[in-house]
PDB file of C-alpha atoms in Angstrom:
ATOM      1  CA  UNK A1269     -23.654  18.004  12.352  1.00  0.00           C
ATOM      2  CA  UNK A1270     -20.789  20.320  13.058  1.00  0.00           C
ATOM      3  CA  UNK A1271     -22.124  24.440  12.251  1.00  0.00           C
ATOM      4  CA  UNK A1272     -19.124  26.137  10.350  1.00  0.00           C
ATOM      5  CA  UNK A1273     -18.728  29.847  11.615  1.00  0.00           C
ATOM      6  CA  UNK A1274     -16.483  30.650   8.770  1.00  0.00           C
ATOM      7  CA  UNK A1275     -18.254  29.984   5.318  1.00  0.00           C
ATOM      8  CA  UNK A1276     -17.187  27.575   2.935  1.00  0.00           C
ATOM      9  CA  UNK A1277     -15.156  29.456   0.068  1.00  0.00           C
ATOM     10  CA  UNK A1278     -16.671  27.149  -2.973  1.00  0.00           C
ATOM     11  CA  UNK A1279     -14.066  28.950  -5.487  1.00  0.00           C
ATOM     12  CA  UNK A1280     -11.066  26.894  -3.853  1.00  0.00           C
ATOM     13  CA  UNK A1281     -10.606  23.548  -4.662  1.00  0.00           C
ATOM     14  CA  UNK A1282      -8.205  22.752  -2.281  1.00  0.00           C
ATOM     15  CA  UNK A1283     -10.947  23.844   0.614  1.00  0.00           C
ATOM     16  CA  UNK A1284     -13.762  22.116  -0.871  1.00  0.00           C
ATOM     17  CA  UNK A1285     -11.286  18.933  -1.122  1.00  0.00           C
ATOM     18  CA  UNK A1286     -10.470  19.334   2.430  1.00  0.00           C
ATOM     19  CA  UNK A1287     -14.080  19.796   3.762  1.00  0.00           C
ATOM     20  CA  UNK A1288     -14.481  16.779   2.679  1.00  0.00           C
ATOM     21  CA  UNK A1289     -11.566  14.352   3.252  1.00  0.00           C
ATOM     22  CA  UNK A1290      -9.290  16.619   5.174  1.00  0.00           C
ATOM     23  CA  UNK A1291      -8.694  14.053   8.514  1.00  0.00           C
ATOM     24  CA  UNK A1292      -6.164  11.875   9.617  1.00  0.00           C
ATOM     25  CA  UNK A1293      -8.496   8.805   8.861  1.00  0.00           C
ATOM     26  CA  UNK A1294     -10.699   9.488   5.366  1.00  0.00           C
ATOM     27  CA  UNK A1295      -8.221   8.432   3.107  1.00  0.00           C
ATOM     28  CA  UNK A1296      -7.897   5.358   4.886  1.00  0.00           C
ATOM     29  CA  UNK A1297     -11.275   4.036   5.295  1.00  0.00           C
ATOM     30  CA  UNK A1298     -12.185   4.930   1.818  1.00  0.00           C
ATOM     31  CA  UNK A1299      -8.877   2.552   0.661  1.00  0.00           C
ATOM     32  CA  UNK A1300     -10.452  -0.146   2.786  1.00  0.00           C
ATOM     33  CA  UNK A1301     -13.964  -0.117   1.661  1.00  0.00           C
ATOM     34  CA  UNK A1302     -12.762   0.142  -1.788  1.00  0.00           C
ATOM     35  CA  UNK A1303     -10.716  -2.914  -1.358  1.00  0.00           C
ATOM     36  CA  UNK A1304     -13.889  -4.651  -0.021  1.00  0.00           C
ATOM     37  CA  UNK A1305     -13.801  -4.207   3.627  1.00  0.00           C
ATOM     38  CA  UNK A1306     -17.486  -2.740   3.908  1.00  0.00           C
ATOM     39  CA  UNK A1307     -18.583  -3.129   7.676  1.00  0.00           C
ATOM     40  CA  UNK A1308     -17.549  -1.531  10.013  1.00  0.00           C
ATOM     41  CA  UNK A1309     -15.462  -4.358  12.355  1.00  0.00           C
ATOM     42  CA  UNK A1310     -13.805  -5.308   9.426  1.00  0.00           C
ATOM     43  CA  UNK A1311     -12.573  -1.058   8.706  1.00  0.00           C
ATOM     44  CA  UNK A1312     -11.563  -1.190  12.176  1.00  0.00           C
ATOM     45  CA  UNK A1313      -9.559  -4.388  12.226  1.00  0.00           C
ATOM     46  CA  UNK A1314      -7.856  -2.980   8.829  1.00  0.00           C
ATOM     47  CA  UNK A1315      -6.827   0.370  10.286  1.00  0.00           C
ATOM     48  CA  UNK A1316      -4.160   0.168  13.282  1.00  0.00           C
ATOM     49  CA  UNK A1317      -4.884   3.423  15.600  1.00  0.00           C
ATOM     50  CA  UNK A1318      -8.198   4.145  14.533  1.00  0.00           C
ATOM     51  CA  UNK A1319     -10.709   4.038  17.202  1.00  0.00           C
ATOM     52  CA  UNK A1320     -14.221   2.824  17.274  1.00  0.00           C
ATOM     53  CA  UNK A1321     -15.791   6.401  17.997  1.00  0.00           C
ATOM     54  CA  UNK A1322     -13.201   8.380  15.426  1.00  0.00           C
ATOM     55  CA  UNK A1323     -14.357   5.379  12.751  1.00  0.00           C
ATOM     56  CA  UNK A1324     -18.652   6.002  13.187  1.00  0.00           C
ATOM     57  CA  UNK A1325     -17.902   9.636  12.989  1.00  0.00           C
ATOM     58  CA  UNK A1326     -15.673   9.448   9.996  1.00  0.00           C
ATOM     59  CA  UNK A1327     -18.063   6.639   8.321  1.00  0.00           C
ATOM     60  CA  UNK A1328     -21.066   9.261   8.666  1.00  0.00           C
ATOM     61  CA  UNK A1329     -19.313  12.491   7.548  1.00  0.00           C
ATOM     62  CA  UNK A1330     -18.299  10.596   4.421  1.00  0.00           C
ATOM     63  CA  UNK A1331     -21.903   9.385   4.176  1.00  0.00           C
ATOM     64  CA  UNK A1332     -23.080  12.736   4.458  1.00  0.00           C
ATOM     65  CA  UNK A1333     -20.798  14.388   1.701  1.00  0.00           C
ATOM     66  CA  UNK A1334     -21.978  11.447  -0.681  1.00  0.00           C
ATOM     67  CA  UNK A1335     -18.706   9.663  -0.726  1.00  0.00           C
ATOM     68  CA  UNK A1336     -19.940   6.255   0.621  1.00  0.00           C
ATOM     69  CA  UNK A1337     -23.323   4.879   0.651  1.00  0.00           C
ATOM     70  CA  UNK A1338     -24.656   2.377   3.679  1.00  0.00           C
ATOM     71  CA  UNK A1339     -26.930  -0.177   3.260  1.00  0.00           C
ATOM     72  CA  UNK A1340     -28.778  -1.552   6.955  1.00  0.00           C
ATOM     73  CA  UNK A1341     -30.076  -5.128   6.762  1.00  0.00           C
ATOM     74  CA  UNK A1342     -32.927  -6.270   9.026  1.00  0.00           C
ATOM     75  CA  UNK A1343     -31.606  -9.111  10.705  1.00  0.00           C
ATOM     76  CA  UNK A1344     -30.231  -9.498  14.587  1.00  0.00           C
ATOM     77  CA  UNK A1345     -27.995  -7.933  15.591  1.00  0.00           C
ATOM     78  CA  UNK A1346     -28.365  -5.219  13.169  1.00  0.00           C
ATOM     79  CA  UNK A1347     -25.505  -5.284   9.960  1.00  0.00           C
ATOM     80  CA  UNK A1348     -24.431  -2.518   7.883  1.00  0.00           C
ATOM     81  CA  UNK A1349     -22.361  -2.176   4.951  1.00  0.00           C
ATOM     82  CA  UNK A1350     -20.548   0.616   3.288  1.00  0.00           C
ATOM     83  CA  UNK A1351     -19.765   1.030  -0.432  1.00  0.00           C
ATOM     84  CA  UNK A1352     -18.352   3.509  -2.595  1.00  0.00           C
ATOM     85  CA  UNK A1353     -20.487   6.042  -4.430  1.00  0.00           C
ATOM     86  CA  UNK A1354     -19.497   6.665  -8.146  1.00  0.00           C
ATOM     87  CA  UNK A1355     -17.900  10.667  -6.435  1.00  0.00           C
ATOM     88  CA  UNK A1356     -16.295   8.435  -3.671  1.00  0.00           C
ATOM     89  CA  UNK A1357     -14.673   5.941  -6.777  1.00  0.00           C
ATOM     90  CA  UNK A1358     -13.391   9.519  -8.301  1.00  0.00           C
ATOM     91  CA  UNK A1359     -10.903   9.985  -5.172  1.00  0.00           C
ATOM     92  CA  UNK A1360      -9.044   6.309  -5.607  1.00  0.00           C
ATOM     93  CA  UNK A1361      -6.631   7.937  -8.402  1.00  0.00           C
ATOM     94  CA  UNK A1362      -5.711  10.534  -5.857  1.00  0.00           C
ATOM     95  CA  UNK A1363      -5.567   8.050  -2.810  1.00  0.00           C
ATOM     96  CA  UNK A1364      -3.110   5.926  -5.084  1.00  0.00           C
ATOM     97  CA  UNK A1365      -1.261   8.840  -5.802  1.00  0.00           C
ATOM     98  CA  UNK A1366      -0.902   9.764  -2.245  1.00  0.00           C
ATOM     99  CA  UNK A1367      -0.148   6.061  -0.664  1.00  0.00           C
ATOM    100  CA  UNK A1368       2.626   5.811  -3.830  1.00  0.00           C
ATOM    101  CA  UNK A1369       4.097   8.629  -2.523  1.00  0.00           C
ATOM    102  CA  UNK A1370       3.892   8.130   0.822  1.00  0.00           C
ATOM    103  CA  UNK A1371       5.869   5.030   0.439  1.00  0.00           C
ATOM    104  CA  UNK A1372       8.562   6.923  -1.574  1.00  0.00           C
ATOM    105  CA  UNK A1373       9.040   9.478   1.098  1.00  0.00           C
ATOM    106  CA  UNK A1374       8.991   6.864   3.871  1.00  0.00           C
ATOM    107  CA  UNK A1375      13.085   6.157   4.304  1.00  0.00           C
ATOM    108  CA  UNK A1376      13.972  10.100   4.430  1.00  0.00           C
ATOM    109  CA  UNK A1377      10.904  10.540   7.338  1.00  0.00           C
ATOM    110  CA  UNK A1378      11.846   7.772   9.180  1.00  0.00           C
ATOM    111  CA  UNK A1379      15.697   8.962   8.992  1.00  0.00           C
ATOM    112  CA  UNK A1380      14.467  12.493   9.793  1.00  0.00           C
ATOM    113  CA  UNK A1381      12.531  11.114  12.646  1.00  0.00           C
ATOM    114  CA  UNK A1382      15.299   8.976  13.913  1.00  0.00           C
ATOM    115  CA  UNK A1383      18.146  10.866  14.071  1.00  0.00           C
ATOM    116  CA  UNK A1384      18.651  13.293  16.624  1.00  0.00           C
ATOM    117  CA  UNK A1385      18.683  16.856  16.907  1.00  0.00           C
ATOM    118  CA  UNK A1386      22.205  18.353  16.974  1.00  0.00           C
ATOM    119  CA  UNK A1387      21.880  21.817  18.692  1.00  0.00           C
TER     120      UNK A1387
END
């Protein structure tokens, strides 16, 4: 795992938030596996743009922080599923909140986006 050369300030929420599910793709895979897509071909079929790499890295730094759990069954080929610890249920207010508003703001982006500069 990734050796920080700046120490973690533990007295800011905001950081510790963002340690943990500061990426483009956190929020997103812990949607899916709370909505019951728990391996990983099924994450990566629900998520347009993710990547398979981007999704096992993701998948193990939320492991590692204690967001999901995995659970590897002895069978061929090998098949593991995710689930959501009791911390990782805590974020799904806060992902709601987020998607809601992200769907609010989505006209006045894409109508920022589209129209062009005037210089």
């Amino acid at each position: 795992m990734y050796q920080r050369k700046i120490p973690i300030d533990y007295n800011c929420g905001l950081i510790v938030a963002m340690e943990v599910v500061g990426s483009k793709w956190k929020f997103c895979i812990l949607d899916e596996i709370s909505k019951g897509e728990t391996r990983p071909r099924d994450i990566l079929n629900a998520i347009t743009g993710i990547t398979r790499r981007v999704l096992q890295q993701q998948l193990k730094e939320l492991e590692f922080h204690g967001m999901i759990g995995k659970t590897s069954y002895a069978e061929v080929p090998l098949r593991v599923e995710y689930h959501l610890t009791e911390t990782g249920k805590s974020l799904l207010p806060l992902i709601s909140a987020v998607d809601k508003w992200g769907l609010e703001f989505a006209p006045q982006l894409k109508t920022v986006l589209e129209t062009p500069p005037t210089s």
